[in-house]
Coordinates of C-alpha atoms in Angstrom, one line a residue:
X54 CA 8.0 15.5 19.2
X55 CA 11.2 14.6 17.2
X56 CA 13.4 17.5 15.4
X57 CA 13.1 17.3 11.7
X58 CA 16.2 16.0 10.5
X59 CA 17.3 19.2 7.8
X60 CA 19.7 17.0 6.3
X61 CA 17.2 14.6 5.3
X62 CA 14.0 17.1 4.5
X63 CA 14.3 19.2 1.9
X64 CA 10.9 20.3 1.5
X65 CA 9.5 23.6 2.8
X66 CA 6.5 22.8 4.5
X67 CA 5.5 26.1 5.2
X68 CA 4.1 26.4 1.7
X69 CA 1.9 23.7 2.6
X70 CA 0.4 25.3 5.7
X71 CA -2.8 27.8 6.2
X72 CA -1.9 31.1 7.6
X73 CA -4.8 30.0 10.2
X74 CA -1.7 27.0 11.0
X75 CA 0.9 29.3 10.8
X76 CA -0.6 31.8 13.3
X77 CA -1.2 28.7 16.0
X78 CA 1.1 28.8 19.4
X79 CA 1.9 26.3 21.7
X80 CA 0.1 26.2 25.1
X81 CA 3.0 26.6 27.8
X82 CA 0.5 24.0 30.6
X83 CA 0.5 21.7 27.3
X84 CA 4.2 21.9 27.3
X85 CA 5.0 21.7 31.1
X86 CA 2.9 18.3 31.3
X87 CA 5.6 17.3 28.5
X88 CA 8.2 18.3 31.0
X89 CA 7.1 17.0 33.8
X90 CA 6.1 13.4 32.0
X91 CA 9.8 13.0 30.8
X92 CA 11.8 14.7 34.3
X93 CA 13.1 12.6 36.9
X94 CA 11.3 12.2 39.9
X95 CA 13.3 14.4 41.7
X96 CA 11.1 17.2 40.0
X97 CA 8.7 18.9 41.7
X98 CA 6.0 20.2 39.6
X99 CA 3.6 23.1 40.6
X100 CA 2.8 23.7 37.1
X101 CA -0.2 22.1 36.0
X102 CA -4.0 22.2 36.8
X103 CA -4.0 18.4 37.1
X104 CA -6.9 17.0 39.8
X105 CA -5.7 14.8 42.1
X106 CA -6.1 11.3 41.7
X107 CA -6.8 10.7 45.3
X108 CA -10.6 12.2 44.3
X109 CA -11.3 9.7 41.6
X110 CA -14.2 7.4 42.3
X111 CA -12.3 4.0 40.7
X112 CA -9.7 2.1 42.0
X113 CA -9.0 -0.7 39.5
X114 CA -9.5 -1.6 36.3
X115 CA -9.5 -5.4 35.0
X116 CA -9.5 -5.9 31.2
X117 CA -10.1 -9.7 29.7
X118 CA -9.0 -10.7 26.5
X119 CA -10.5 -13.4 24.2
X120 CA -7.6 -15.2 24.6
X121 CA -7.7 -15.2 28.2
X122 CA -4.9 -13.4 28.6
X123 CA -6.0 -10.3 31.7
X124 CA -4.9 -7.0 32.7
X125 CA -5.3 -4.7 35.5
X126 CA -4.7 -1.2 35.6
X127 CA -4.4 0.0 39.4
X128 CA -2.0 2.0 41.5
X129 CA 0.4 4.9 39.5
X130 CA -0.7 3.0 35.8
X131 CA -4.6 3.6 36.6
X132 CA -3.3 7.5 37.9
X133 CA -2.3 7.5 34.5
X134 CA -5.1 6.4 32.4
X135 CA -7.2 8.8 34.3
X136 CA -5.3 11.9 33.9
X137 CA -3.9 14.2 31.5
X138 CA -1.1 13.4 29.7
X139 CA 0.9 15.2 26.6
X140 CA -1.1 16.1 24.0
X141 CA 1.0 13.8 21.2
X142 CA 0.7 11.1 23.1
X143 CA 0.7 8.5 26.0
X144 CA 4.6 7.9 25.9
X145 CA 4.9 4.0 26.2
X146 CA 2.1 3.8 23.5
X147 CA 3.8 6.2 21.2
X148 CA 7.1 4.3 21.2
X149 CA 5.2 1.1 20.5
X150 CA 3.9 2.7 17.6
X151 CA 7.2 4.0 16.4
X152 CA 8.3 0.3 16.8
X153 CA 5.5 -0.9 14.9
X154 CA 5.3 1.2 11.6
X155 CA 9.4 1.0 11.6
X156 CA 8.5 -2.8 11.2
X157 CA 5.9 -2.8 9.3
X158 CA 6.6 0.1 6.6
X159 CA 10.2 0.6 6.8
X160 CA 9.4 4.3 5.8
X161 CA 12.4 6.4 4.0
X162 CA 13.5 9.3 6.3
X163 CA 12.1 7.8 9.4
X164 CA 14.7 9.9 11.5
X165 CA 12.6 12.8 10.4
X166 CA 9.0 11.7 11.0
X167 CA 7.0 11.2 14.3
X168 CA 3.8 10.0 15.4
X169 CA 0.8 11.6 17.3
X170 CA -1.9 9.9 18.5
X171 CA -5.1 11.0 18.2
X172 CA -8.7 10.2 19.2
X173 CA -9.8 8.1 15.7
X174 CA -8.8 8.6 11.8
X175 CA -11.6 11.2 11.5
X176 CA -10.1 13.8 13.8
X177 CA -6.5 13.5 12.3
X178 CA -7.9 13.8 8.9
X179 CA -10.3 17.0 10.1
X180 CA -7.1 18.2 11.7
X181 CA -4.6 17.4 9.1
X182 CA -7.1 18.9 6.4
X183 CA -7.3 22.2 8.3
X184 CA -3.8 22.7 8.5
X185 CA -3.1 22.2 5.2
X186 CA -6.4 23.9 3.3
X187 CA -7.3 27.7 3.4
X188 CA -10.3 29.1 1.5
X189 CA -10.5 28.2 -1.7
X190 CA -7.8 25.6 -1.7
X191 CA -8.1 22.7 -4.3
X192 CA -7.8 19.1 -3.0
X193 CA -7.4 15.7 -5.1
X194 CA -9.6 12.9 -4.0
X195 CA -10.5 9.9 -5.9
X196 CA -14.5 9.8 -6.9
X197 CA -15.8 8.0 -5.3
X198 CA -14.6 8.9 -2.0
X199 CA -15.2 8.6 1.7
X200 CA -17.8 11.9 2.7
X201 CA -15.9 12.8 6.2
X202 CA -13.7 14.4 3.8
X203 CA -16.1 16.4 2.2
X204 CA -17.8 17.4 5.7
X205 CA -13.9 19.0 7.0
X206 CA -13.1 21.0 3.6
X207 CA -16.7 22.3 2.3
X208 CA -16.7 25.0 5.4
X209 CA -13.2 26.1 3.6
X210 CA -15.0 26.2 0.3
X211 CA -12.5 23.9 -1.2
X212 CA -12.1 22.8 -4.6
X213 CA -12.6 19.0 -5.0
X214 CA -11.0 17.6 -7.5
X215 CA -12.2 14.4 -9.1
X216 CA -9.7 11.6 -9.9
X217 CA -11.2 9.0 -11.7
X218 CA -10.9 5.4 -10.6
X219 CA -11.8 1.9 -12.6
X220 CA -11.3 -1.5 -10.9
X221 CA -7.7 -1.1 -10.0
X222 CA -8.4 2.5 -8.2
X223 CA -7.1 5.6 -9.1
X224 CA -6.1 6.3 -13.1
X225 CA -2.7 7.9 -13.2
X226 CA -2.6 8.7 -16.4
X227 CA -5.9 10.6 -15.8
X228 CA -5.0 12.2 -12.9
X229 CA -1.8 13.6 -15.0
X230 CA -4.0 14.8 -17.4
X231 CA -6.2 16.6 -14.8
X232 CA -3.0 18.3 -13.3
X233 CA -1.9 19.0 -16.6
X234 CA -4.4 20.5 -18.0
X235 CA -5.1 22.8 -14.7
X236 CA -1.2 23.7 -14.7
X237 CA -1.2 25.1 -18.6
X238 CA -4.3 26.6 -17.4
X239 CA -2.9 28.8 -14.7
X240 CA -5.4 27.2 -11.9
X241 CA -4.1 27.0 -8.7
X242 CA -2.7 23.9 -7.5
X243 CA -3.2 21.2 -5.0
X244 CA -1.5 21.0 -2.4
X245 CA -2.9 18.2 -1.0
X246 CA -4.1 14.5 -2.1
X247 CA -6.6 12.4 -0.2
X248 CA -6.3 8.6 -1.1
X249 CA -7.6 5.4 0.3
X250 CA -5.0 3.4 -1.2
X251 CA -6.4 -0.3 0.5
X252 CA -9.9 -1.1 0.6
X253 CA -10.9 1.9 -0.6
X254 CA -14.3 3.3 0.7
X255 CA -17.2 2.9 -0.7
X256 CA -15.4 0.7 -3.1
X257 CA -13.3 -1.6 -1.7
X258 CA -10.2 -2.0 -3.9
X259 CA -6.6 -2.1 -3.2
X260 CA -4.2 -0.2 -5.7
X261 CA -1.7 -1.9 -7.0
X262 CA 1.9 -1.1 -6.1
X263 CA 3.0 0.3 -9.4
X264 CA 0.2 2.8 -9.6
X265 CA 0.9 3.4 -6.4
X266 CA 4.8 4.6 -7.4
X267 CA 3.2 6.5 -10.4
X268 CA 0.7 8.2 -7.8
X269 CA 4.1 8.9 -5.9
X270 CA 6.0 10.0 -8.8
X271 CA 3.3 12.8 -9.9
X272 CA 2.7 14.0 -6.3
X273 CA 6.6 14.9 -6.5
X274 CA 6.4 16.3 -9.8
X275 CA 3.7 18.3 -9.2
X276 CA 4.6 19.2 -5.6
X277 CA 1.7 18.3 -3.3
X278 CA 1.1 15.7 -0.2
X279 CA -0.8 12.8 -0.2
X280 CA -2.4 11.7 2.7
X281 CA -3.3 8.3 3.1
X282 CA -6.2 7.2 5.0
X283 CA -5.8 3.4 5.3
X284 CA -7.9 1.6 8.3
X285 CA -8.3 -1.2 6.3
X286 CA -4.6 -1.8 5.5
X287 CA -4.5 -5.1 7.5
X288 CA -7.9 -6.5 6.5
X289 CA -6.5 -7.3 2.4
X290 CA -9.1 -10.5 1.3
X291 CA -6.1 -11.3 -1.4
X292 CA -2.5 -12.0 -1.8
X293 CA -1.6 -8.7 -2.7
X294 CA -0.6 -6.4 0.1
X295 CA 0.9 -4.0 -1.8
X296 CA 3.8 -0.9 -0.1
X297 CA 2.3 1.5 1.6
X298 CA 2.5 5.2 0.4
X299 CA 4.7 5.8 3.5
X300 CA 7.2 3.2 2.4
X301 CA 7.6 5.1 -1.0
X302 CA 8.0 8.4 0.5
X303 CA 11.2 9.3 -0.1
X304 CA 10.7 12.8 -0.3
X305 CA 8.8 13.1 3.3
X306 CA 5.3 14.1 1.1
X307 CA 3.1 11.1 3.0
X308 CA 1.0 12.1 5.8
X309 CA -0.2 8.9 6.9
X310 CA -3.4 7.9 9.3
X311 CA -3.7 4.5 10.8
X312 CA -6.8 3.7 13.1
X313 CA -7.5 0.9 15.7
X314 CA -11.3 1.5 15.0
X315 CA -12.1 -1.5 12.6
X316 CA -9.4 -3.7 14.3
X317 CA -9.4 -3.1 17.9
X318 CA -12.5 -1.2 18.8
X319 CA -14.1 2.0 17.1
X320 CA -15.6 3.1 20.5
X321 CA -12.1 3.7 21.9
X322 CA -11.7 6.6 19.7
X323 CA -7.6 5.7 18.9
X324 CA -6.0 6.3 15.7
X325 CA -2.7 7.6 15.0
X326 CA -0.8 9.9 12.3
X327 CA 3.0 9.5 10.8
X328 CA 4.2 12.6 9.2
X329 CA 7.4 14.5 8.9
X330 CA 7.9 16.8 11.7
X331 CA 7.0 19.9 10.6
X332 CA 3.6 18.7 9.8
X333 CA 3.3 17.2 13.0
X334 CA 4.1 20.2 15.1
X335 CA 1.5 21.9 13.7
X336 CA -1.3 19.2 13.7
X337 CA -0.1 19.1 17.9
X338 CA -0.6 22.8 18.2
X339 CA -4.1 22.1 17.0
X340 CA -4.7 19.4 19.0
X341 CA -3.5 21.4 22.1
X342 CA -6.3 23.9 21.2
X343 CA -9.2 21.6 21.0
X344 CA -9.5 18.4 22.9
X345 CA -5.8 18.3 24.2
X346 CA -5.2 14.5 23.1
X347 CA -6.8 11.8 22.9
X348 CA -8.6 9.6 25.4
X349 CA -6.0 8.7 28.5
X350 CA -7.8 5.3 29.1
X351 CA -8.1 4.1 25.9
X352 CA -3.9 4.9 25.5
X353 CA -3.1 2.9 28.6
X354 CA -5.2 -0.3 28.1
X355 CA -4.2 -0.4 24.2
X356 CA -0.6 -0.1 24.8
X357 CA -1.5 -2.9 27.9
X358 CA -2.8 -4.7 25.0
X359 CA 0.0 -4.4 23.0
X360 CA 3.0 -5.4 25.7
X361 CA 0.7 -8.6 26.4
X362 CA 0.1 -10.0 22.4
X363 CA 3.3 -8.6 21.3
X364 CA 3.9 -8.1 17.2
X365 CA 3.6 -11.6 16.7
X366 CA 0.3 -11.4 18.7
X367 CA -1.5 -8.6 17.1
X368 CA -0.5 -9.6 13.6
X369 CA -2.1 -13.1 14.0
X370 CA -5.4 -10.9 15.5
X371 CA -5.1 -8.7 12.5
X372 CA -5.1 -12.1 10.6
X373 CA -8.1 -13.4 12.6
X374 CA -10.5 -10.5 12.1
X375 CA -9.1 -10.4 8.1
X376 CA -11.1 -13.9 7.5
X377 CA -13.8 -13.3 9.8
X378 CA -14.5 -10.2 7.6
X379 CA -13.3 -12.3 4.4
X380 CA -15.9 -14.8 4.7
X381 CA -18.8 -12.0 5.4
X382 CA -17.8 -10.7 2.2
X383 CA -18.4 -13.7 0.9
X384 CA -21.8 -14.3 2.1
X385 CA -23.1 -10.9 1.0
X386 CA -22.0 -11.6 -2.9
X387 CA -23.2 -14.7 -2.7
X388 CA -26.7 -12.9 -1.3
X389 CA -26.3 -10.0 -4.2
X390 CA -25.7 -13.1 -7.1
X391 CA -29.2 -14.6 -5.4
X392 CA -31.2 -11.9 -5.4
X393 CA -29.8 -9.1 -7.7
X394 CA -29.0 -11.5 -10.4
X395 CA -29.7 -9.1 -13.8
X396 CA -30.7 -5.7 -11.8
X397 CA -26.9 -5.0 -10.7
X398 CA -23.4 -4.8 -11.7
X399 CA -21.1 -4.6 -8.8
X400 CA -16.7 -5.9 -8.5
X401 CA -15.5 -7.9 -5.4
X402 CA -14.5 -6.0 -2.7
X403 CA -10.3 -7.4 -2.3
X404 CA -10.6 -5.1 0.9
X405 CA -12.3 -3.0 3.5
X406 CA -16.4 -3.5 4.9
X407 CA -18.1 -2.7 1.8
X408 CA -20.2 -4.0 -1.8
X409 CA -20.1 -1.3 -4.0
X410 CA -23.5 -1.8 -5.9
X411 CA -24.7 -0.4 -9.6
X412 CA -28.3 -0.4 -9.9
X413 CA -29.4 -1.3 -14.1
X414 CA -31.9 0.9 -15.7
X415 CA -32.5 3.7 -12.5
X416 CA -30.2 6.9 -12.9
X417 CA -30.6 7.6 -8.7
X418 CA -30.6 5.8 -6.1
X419 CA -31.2 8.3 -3.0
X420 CA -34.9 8.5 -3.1
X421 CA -35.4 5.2 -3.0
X422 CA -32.9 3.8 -0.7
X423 CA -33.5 7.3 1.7
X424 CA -37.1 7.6 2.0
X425 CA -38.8 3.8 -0.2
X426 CA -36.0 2.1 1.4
X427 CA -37.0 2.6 5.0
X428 CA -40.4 2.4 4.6
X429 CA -39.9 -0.9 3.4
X430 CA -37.0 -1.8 6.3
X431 CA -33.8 -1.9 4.6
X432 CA -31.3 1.5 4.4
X433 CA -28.2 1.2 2.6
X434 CA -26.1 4.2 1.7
X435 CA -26.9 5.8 -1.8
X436 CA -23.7 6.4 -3.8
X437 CA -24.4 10.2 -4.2
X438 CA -23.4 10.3 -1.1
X439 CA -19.9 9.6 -2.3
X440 CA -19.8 11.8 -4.4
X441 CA -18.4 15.5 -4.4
X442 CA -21.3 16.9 -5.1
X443 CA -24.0 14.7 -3.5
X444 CA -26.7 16.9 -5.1
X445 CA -26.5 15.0 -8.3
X446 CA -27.8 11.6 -9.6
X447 CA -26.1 8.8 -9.2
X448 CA -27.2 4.9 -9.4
X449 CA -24.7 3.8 -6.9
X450 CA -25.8 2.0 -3.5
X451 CA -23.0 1.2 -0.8
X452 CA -24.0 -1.8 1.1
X453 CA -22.0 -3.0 4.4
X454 CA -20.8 -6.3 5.7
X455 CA -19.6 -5.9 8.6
X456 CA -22.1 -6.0 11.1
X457 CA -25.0 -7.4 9.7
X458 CA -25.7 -11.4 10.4
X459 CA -26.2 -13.8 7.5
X460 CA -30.1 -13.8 7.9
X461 CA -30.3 -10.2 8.2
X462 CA -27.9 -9.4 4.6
X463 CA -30.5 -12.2 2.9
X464 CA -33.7 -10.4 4.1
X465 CA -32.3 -6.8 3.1
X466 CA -30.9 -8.1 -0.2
X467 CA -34.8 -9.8 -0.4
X468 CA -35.7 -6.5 0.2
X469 CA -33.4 -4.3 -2.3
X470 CA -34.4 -6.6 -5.1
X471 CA -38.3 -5.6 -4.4
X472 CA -37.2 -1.7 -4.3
X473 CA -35.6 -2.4 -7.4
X474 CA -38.3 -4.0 -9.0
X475 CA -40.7 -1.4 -7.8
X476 CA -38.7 1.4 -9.2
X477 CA -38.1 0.2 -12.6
X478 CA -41.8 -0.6 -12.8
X479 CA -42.6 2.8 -12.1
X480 CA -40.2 4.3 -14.5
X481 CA -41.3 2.2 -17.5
X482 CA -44.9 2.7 -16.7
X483 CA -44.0 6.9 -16.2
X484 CA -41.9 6.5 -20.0
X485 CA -45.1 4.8 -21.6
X486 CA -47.1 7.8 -19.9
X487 CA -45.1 10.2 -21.6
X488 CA -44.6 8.6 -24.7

């Protein structure tokens, strides 16, 4: 992990951190395996509980590309993938990665941020989250907003706060008055914003660049982090591909999480976070504590990945898999115009895997998508779901392109339109009951 840079930080990020954060320690085997993995080999290490190789059952792994391109990992390389290695990281991997978001964000202050690697976006946002909100803590998020942020902070009985958003994203000028409002009020504070800024889930937009700098502008003015959550930044179905959060920081208040999961794989369980180094030291010392680090295979074949395509190579995949996703998109609004025509209101997704779908005339959707809806073979996500408290109504249904084939998104829009149908029928015959 790098040294934070003091003449470049100014922030205290101590004020940031839980006192359950504060209180972590380093483990000293966690540190010796970051000895030994940087000494010469001249060292001899007697340090570490490692198993030896020599009893592993597998002696070579081949890994074929769609291109045809190959790899085999065998010998010390397949030791590696198969062992422990330092909690923030396989080493070759992490320096491609510094490589990479030097190239593609240009971030302010990089001297003084560092990388970690860790297994998927969902466990650095549940580890980021918990070093950063204690009991009681407030937390911005943008409504709607993606629920594995819910599931990490309701255990802290943290205060969600609501941001607004209309086609564009997040409102800034209601999100000042929200922290206007709770400032003159004497509430306590957030110290912490959670944003998808590109292909925003459920909703799929991409905010443009000068909310962005406004989102920017009131996070420093109002003294809290935002931590961007953006596994869709390379899968954009427009022109605009707006700066990152990280390439604005230039006050080191972006904690950012990037994921291989809906560009490389989701089973390999990689994803990685940027932050300024204080942060990262502490998200470490709680990765050190849990699982240790992420998955040693799945390290070693992506960077093996990544010294084979190259930049060049891995951009024009990203640009691949951006209109193989483009054109599902397409087919599913094509499907909603054909069978939804009058019983929805919904926007084009400009990123991301999902239709974010407004149901006409029924004020919730759960019941009928969660318990109608798979009776009758179709489940969709309701848009409660999405919601900070999930508890109350909501007419929203989140439908998903990604996976599903064209004949399969035309039989379950066939089938929405009939649940639809169904339910309004019901309601107007229970209002002429009552009326």
């Amino acid at each position: 992990m790098k040294q934070s840079n003091s003449s470049s930080l100014t922030i205290d990020y101590s004020s940031y951190k839980t006192e359950l954060s504060k209180r972590r320690r380093s483990v000293i085997t966690r540190e010796l395996t970051k000895i030994a993995y940087s000494a010469p080999k001249s060292l001899v290490s007697l340090a570490e509980g490692m198993p030896n190789e020599n009893t592993f059952p597998f002696t070579e792994i081949s890994v074929k590309l769609y291109d045809g391109s190959s790899f085999t990992l065998e010998k010390s390389e397949l030791s590696k993938a198969l062992q422990y290695i330092p909690t923030q990281g396989y080493p070759p991997l992490l320096q491609a990665l510094r490589e990479f978001q030097r190239r593609v964000h240009a971030p302010p202050l990089w001297e003084s941020r560092d990388i970690v690697i860790v297994a998927g976006a969902q466990d650095g946002l549940s580890k980021t989250l918990e070093s950063v909100i204690g009991t009681g803590d407030p937390i911005l998020v943008h409504d709607p907003f993606y629920p594995g942020v819910e599931v990490v902070v309701t255990p802290h009985q943290a205060e969600l706060i609501s941001i607004p958003q209309d086609d564009l994203g997040i409102i800034p000028e209601a999100m000042r008055e929200i922290l206007r409002e709770r400032l003159l009020s004497g509430k306590k504070m957030p110290k912490i914003m959670y944003v998808n800024a590109t292909g925003a889930n459920p909703t799929g937009v991409i905010i443009p660049l000068e909310r962005r700098k406004e989102i920017y502008r009131l996070a420093c003015e109002y003294d809290f982090l935002i931590l961007d959550d953006d596994p869709y930044c390379f899968l954009s179905y427009s022109d605009e591909k707006p700066k990152s959060f990280l390439s604005l920081d230039t006050e080191g208040r972006v904690i950012r999480l990037d994921s291989f999961s809906k560009v490389i794989s989701s089973g390999m369980r990689i994803g990685f976070i940027t932050a300024p180094a204080p942060l990262l030291a502490s998200i470490e010392l709680h990765l050190q504590s849990s699982h240790l680090h992420a998955p040693s295979l799945s390290q070693v074949m992506l960077y093996n990945l990544l010294k084979i395509w190259g930049y060049e190579g891995l951009m024009n995949h990203m640009n691949r898999i951006k209109y193989f996703y483009k054109e599902r998109r397409d087919i599913i609004v094509s499907l909603v115009e054909k069978h939804l025509n009058g019983l929805v209101d919904f926007v084009v997704p400009n990123s991301g895997f999902f239709l974010w779908i407004k149901v006409r005339g029924i004020t919730d959707t759960w019941q009928m998508m969660m318990q109608r809806g798979i009776a009758e073979g179709v489940i969709m996500a309701p848009g409660a779901s999405f919601t900070k408290d999930p508890t109350k109504p909501s007419n929203a249904i989140r439908a998903c392109f990604s996976k599903a084939s064209y004949e399969e998104m035309n039989l379950a829009m066939e089938r929405l339109a009939y649940l639809i149908r169904t339910e309004l029928a019901e309601n107007n015959s229970l209002q002429n009951l009552n009326s």
